[in-house]
Amino acid sequence: DDDDDDDDDSDAESVALLADDNPVEVAASSNNRSSEELPRNQQLAFMTEEEQIAMAIDLSCGTSEPSRNDQFARVGAQLFEAASRQVGNREHCSIDVGIGLQPPNTSNWDSWKRKGSCFQVVTYNLWFGCRGDGFPHPEARMSKVADLLLNRHSTQNPLWFAGFQEVVPSLSTVLFPKLQKAGYRIIQETGVPYGVALAIRQAGANDDCACPQIVEANFQPYRQSPLGRGFMYAHCRIPSPGECDEECIVATTHLESFCSKQYDGSKFRGPQILELQQFFFRRMQQHPNIKTAIIMGDLNWDDERLKNSPDPKLLELLSEATGGGAPNGQWKDAFLETNSDRNNKGYSYDTKLNPMFSGSLRRRLDRVLVFRPEDSDIILRQHMIGKDPLPGLTFDKPNTFNGTTREMPVAASDHFGLVTHLSTQAG
């Protein structure tokens, strides 16, 4: 029954996805008509910011299947991010790249390279919570995420890069200090209430593994995004087996979110991923030592339904849009390259398996894409983390459509984390 979510008329599933994960801004245009004369959903344009936030917080917790004709609920569930973005203006934000942290020690690069070691990257949507403040149990959830990540790290197979989406203050203030204490530099926007971030291994208290050297890091907003989405990237120098050390560029992103059949976000996701690809290709032309490019994050990409997928095949889209001047190479999807289990569909958002849910929506929204020169494969394997409930923790999950609550277990997030193992020796 892996494909029982592939019927293209399941509006209720779209709303369930919205309610727990993907708020979408709706642009409501006002005119000279009074609010009483407008259709019910257009009355949202006349709400105050406080009323919009209250509406969004309430509806973003909804978990049941509302009436398919309840357009007001479908629109209202999208307002949290639109309202919260009014609090933080990106034009007045800066990028925190961990100024003051000691640069990585490269004295052990040569010995580490001779061992032919590999490294890991992780992408994790942290789930901003059904109230927008990390609820439920933000501290316990982020402590679990920190444990999951730090337990992955080893000297011979270090966790070099971690990308996060749905970063809100109540989560970052718990997770990031734990990672910093373990030797990670956090790259994030300051003053933004909802965004993305990178953690890059720089030093360890009790190990001597080689770490990337950060050349540059920054946030780049997409030209077209009603949600204000963009990508956080880092250009790094990394140890490699050859005489000259290579460079890589890594980005984490959260592409435009789903809403409904009328607004599924695909209009913006395509241009966004192509804009990111072109940014990478320009950097690779400017810096020939960049041999590896990695895109990881919640791409919200939906191209694997049996019928009526809203998005085109991702790798085909990227390949067809390379154009002149593109570097020699190709994108590979880490899951598609390494999965040999026909029954494993790679669903990173899975309301059947995630203990916080009891639904049927299953999608491979989170992905890791790796660009390398032709005949130069570095992808080893990929697996998921964060599938188990947190022991002893539950929460009363509200059902705003019938006014009831249901006690549910708590997991680290509504998404599973993706761990991808990459080799420093292309083959």
mmCIF file of C-alpha atoms in Angstrom, residues 172-402:
data_model
loop_
_atom_site.group_PDB
_atom_site.id
_atom_site.type_symbol
_atom_site.label_atom_id
_atom_site.label_comp_id
_atom_site.label_asym_id
_atom_site.label_seq_id
_atom_site.Cartn_x
_atom_site.Cartn_y
_atom_site.Cartn_z
ATOM 1 C CA SER A 172 17.992 27.044 17.456
ATOM 2 C CA THR A 173 18.657 28.269 21.002
ATOM 3 C CA VAL A 174 18.646 24.646 22.157
ATOM 4 C CA LEU A 175 20.269 22.845 19.226
ATOM 5 C CA PHE A 176 22.981 25.220 18.073
ATOM 6 C CA PRO A 177 24.831 25.695 21.385
ATOM 7 C CA LYS A 178 25.124 21.902 21.684
ATOM 8 C CA LEU A 179 26.625 21.699 18.201
ATOM 9 C CA GLN A 180 28.932 24.647 18.817
ATOM 10 C CA LYS A 181 30.211 23.034 21.995
ATOM 11 C CA ALA A 182 31.076 19.946 19.948
ATOM 12 C CA GLY A 183 33.088 21.975 17.440
ATOM 13 C CA TYR A 184 30.612 23.086 14.784
ATOM 14 C CA ARG A 185 30.379 26.551 13.325
ATOM 15 C CA ILE A 186 26.771 27.647 12.841
ATOM 16 C CA ILE A 187 25.972 29.765 9.809
ATOM 17 C CA GLN A 188 22.559 31.402 10.092
ATOM 18 C CA GLU A 189 20.668 34.586 9.478
ATOM 19 C CA THR A 190 20.155 36.814 12.460
ATOM 20 C CA GLY A 191 16.832 38.519 13.084
ATOM 21 C CA VAL A 192 14.797 36.133 10.945
ATOM 22 C CA PRO A 193 12.093 34.179 12.814
ATOM 23 C CA TYR A 194 11.951 31.292 10.320
ATOM 24 C CA GLY A 195 14.709 30.134 8.018
ATOM 25 C CA VAL A 196 17.572 27.787 7.191
ATOM 26 C CA ALA A 197 21.039 27.256 8.660
ATOM 27 C CA LEU A 198 24.256 25.297 8.183
ATOM 28 C CA ALA A 199 26.480 23.622 10.761
ATOM 29 C CA ILE A 200 30.060 22.937 9.611
ATOM 30 C CA ARG A 201 32.546 20.888 11.574
ATOM 31 C CA GLN A 202 35.568 23.002 12.538
ATOM 32 C CA ALA A 203 37.165 21.547 15.642
ATOM 33 C CA GLY A 204 36.594 18.755 18.094
ATOM 34 C CA ALA A 205 37.455 18.678 21.756
ATOM 35 C CA ASN A 206 38.675 15.088 21.736
ATOM 36 C CA ASP A 207 39.442 14.120 18.169
ATOM 37 C CA ASP A 208 41.867 15.042 15.438
ATOM 38 C CA CYS A 209 39.754 14.593 12.336
ATOM 39 C CA ALA A 210 40.319 16.861 9.376
ATOM 40 C CA CYS A 211 37.747 19.628 8.985
ATOM 41 C CA PRO A 212 36.705 21.850 6.076
ATOM 42 C CA GLN A 213 38.123 25.345 5.792
ATOM 43 C CA ILE A 214 35.369 27.874 5.164
ATOM 44 C CA VAL A 215 36.252 30.192 2.294
ATOM 45 C CA GLU A 216 32.928 32.037 2.178
ATOM 46 C CA ALA A 217 29.392 31.595 3.496
ATOM 47 C CA ASN A 218 26.227 33.567 2.944
ATOM 48 C CA PHE A 219 22.470 33.530 2.389
ATOM 49 C CA GLN A 220 21.006 34.075 -1.065
ATOM 50 C CA PRO A 221 17.261 34.823 -1.403
ATOM 51 C CA TYR A 222 15.422 33.485 -4.424
ATOM 52 C CA ARG A 223 14.270 36.061 -6.945
ATOM 53 C CA GLN A 224 10.777 34.581 -6.964
ATOM 54 C CA SER A 225 9.379 33.364 -3.652
ATOM 55 C CA PRO A 226 6.160 34.567 -2.017
ATOM 56 C CA LEU A 227 7.472 32.857 1.128
ATOM 57 C CA GLY A 228 10.803 34.640 1.140
ATOM 58 C CA ARG A 229 12.721 31.392 0.646
ATOM 59 C CA GLY A 230 16.379 31.146 -0.307
ATOM 60 C CA PHE A 231 19.490 29.080 0.328
ATOM 61 C CA MET A 232 22.382 29.181 2.786
ATOM 62 C CA TYR A 233 25.648 28.176 1.178
ATOM 63 C CA ALA A 234 29.263 27.624 2.169
ATOM 64 C CA HIS A 235 32.301 27.458 -0.111
ATOM 65 C CA CYS A 236 34.910 25.299 1.600
ATOM 66 C CA ARG A 237 38.342 23.831 1.071
ATOM 67 C CA ILE A 238 38.431 20.124 1.895
ATOM 68 C CA PRO A 239 41.201 17.511 2.099
ATOM 69 C CA SER A 240 41.372 15.199 -0.894
ATOM 70 C CA PRO A 241 43.711 12.374 -1.959
ATOM 71 C CA GLY A 242 45.356 14.329 -4.779
ATOM 72 C CA GLU A 243 48.320 16.647 -4.573
ATOM 73 C CA CYS A 244 46.046 19.679 -4.593
ATOM 74 C CA ASP A 245 43.225 19.854 -2.082
ATOM 75 C CA GLU A 246 39.788 20.298 -3.597
ATOM 76 C CA GLU A 247 37.079 22.758 -2.809
ATOM 77 C CA CYS A 248 33.359 22.173 -2.493
ATOM 78 C CA ILE A 249 30.226 24.253 -2.285
ATOM 79 C CA VAL A 250 27.339 23.133 -0.082
ATOM 80 C CA ALA A 251 23.875 24.635 0.247
ATOM 81 C CA THR A 252 20.783 23.927 2.281
ATOM 82 C CA THR A 253 17.415 25.188 1.120
ATOM 83 C CA HIS A 254 13.682 24.963 1.735
ATOM 84 C CA LEU A 255 11.894 25.312 -1.590
ATOM 85 C CA GLU A 256 8.400 26.740 -1.951
ATOM 86 C CA SER A 257 5.808 24.802 0.014
ATOM 87 C CA PHE A 258 2.623 23.018 -0.962
ATOM 88 C CA CYS A 259 -0.798 24.548 -0.364
ATOM 89 C CA SER A 260 -3.543 22.944 -2.407
ATOM 90 C CA LYS A 261 -4.370 22.047 -5.967
ATOM 91 C CA GLN A 262 -4.787 25.740 -6.647
ATOM 92 C CA TYR A 263 -1.378 26.584 -5.149
ATOM 93 C CA ASP A 264 0.995 23.653 -4.966
ATOM 94 C CA GLY A 265 4.167 25.740 -5.083
ATOM 95 C CA SER A 266 5.497 24.060 -8.223
ATOM 96 C CA LYS A 267 5.328 27.341 -10.131
ATOM 97 C CA PHE A 268 8.123 28.606 -7.897
ATOM 98 C CA ARG A 269 10.035 25.439 -6.977
ATOM 99 C CA GLY A 270 11.271 24.885 -10.530
ATOM 100 C CA PRO A 271 12.732 28.378 -11.005
ATOM 101 C CA GLN A 272 14.185 28.250 -7.483
ATOM 102 C CA ILE A 273 16.149 25.025 -7.939
ATOM 103 C CA LEU A 274 17.367 26.232 -11.345
ATOM 104 C CA GLU A 275 18.468 29.527 -9.814
ATOM 105 C CA LEU A 276 20.424 27.598 -7.195
ATOM 106 C CA GLN A 277 22.018 25.432 -9.889
ATOM 107 C CA GLN A 278 23.075 28.485 -11.888
ATOM 108 C CA PHE A 279 24.543 30.087 -8.769
ATOM 109 C CA PHE A 280 26.606 26.958 -8.175
ATOM 110 C CA PHE A 281 27.750 26.753 -11.785
ATOM 111 C CA ARG A 282 28.906 30.365 -11.774
ATOM 112 C CA ARG A 283 30.891 29.734 -8.624
ATOM 113 C CA MET A 284 32.451 26.616 -10.118
ATOM 114 C CA GLN A 285 33.506 28.590 -13.195
ATOM 115 C CA GLN A 286 35.049 31.274 -10.999
ATOM 116 C CA HIS A 287 36.772 28.737 -8.748
ATOM 117 C CA PRO A 288 38.028 25.751 -10.808
ATOM 118 C CA ASN A 289 39.104 23.885 -7.686
ATOM 119 C CA ILE A 290 35.453 23.381 -6.751
ATOM 120 C CA LYS A 291 34.888 19.787 -7.823
ATOM 121 C CA THR A 292 31.911 18.919 -5.621
ATOM 122 C CA ALA A 293 28.577 20.693 -5.248
ATOM 123 C CA ILE A 294 25.943 19.520 -2.771
ATOM 124 C CA ILE A 295 22.316 20.632 -2.507
ATOM 125 C CA MET A 296 20.476 19.304 0.513
ATOM 126 C CA GLY A 297 17.222 20.233 2.151
ATOM 127 C CA ASP A 298 13.478 20.081 2.149
ATOM 128 C CA LEU A 299 12.941 20.530 -1.564
ATOM 129 C CA ASN A 300 9.180 19.890 -1.307
ATOM 130 C CA TRP A 301 9.719 18.127 -4.627
ATOM 131 C CA ASP A 302 6.852 15.864 -5.673
ATOM 132 C CA ASP A 303 7.766 14.045 -8.889
ATOM 133 C CA GLU A 304 7.247 10.396 -7.944
ATOM 134 C CA ARG A 305 3.479 9.885 -7.871
ATOM 135 C CA LEU A 306 2.033 7.277 -10.179
ATOM 136 C CA LYS A 307 0.035 10.009 -11.876
ATOM 137 C CA ASN A 308 -0.350 13.783 -11.888
ATOM 138 C CA SER A 309 2.837 14.723 -10.053
ATOM 139 C CA PRO A 310 2.966 18.527 -9.736
ATOM 140 C CA ASP A 311 6.725 18.701 -10.348
ATOM 141 C CA PRO A 312 8.807 17.485 -13.288
ATOM 142 C CA LYS A 313 11.492 14.849 -12.811
ATOM 143 C CA LEU A 314 14.107 16.737 -10.834
ATOM 144 C CA LEU A 315 17.304 15.356 -12.353
ATOM 145 C CA GLU A 316 15.906 15.734 -15.854
ATOM 146 C CA LEU A 317 14.997 19.353 -15.163
ATOM 147 C CA LEU A 318 18.490 20.136 -13.889
ATOM 148 C CA SER A 319 20.165 18.306 -16.763
ATOM 149 C CA GLU A 320 18.106 20.006 -19.451
ATOM 150 C CA ALA A 321 18.747 23.458 -17.988
ATOM 151 C CA THR A 322 22.542 23.305 -17.766
ATOM 152 C CA GLY A 323 23.028 25.486 -20.852
ATOM 153 C CA GLY A 324 26.311 26.774 -22.225
ATOM 154 C CA GLY A 325 29.211 27.248 -19.902
ATOM 155 C CA ALA A 326 28.077 24.598 -17.427
ATOM 156 C CA PRO A 327 30.879 22.591 -15.814
ATOM 157 C CA ASN A 328 31.496 19.085 -17.030
ATOM 158 C CA GLY A 329 29.545 16.754 -14.768
ATOM 159 C CA GLN A 330 26.115 15.692 -13.650
ATOM 160 C CA TRP A 331 23.793 15.774 -10.653
ATOM 161 C CA LYS A 332 23.057 12.559 -8.802
ATOM 162 C CA ASP A 333 20.357 11.917 -6.221
ATOM 163 C CA ALA A 334 21.959 10.139 -3.257
ATOM 164 C CA PHE A 335 18.882 8.019 -2.561
ATOM 165 C CA LEU A 336 18.430 6.901 -6.153
ATOM 166 C CA GLU A 337 22.134 6.087 -6.447
ATOM 167 C CA THR A 338 22.318 3.893 -3.361
ATOM 168 C CA ASN A 339 18.894 2.388 -2.685
ATOM 169 C CA SER A 340 18.614 -1.261 -3.696
ATOM 170 C CA ASP A 341 15.406 -2.085 -1.801
ATOM 171 C CA ARG A 342 12.365 -1.901 -4.061
ATOM 172 C CA ASN A 343 10.140 -1.527 -1.029
ATOM 173 C CA ASN A 344 12.065 1.461 0.278
ATOM 174 C CA LYS A 345 10.601 4.579 -1.311
ATOM 175 C CA GLY A 346 12.690 6.999 0.709
ATOM 176 C CA TYR A 347 9.746 8.807 2.270
ATOM 177 C CA SER A 348 11.277 11.411 4.550
ATOM 178 C CA TYR A 349 7.818 12.834 5.330
ATOM 179 C CA ASP A 350 5.805 9.765 6.261
ATOM 180 C CA THR A 351 2.603 10.044 8.255
ATOM 181 C CA LYS A 352 2.351 6.247 8.378
ATOM 182 C CA LEU A 353 5.714 5.686 10.055
ATOM 183 C CA ASN A 354 6.224 8.895 12.007
ATOM 184 C CA PRO A 355 4.834 8.238 15.499
ATOM 185 C CA MET A 356 3.395 11.752 15.720
ATOM 186 C CA PHE A 357 0.958 11.052 12.896
ATOM 187 C CA SER A 358 -1.756 8.606 11.971
ATOM 188 C CA GLY A 359 -2.263 9.352 8.297
ATOM 189 C CA SER A 360 -1.393 8.099 4.833
ATOM 190 C CA LEU A 361 0.571 10.976 3.294
ATOM 191 C CA ARG A 362 4.023 9.792 2.223
ATOM 192 C CA ARG A 363 6.480 11.869 0.198
ATOM 193 C CA ARG A 364 10.215 12.025 -0.502
ATOM 194 C CA LEU A 365 10.375 15.742 0.155
ATOM 195 C CA ASP A 366 13.925 15.843 1.521
ATOM 196 C CA ARG A 367 16.804 15.128 -0.834
ATOM 197 C CA VAL A 368 20.571 15.284 -1.201
ATOM 198 C CA LEU A 369 21.908 16.073 -4.672
ATOM 199 C CA VAL A 370 25.600 15.794 -5.520
ATOM 200 C CA PHE A 371 27.300 17.277 -8.591
ATOM 201 C CA ARG A 372 30.637 15.830 -9.626
ATOM 202 C CA PRO A 373 32.654 15.626 -12.859
ATOM 203 C CA GLU A 374 31.711 12.825 -15.223
ATOM 204 C CA ASP A 375 32.771 9.340 -14.066
ATOM 205 C CA SER A 376 33.585 10.684 -10.637
ATOM 206 C CA ASP A 377 31.123 9.249 -8.153
ATOM 207 C CA ILE A 378 31.559 9.862 -4.418
ATOM 208 C CA ILE A 379 28.144 8.771 -3.075
ATOM 209 C CA LEU A 380 28.406 5.741 -0.789
ATOM 210 C CA ARG A 381 25.094 5.293 1.023
ATOM 211 C CA GLN A 382 22.165 7.085 2.631
ATOM 212 C CA HIS A 383 19.851 6.339 5.531
ATOM 213 C CA MET A 384 17.317 8.073 7.758
ATOM 214 C CA ILE A 385 17.439 9.080 11.404
ATOM 215 C CA GLY A 386 14.825 10.251 13.877
ATOM 216 C CA LYS A 387 12.204 7.584 13.288
ATOM 217 C CA ASP A 388 11.651 6.588 16.905
ATOM 218 C CA PRO A 389 9.455 8.334 19.481
ATOM 219 C CA LEU A 390 11.083 10.151 22.367
ATOM 220 C CA PRO A 391 10.688 7.912 25.462
ATOM 221 C CA GLY A 392 8.043 9.021 27.922
ATOM 222 C CA LEU A 393 6.915 12.104 25.984
ATOM 223 C CA THR A 394 3.467 12.743 24.549
ATOM 224 C CA PHE A 395 1.436 15.792 23.654
ATOM 225 C CA ASP A 396 -2.215 16.592 23.196
ATOM 226 C CA LYS A 397 -2.499 17.126 19.480
ATOM 227 C CA PRO A 398 -5.421 19.474 18.844
ATOM 228 C CA ASN A 399 -7.969 18.891 16.142
ATOM 229 C CA THR A 400 -9.171 22.372 15.315
ATOM 230 C CA PHE A 401 -11.876 21.104 12.993
ATOM 231 C CA ASN A 402 -13.903 19.294 15.642
#
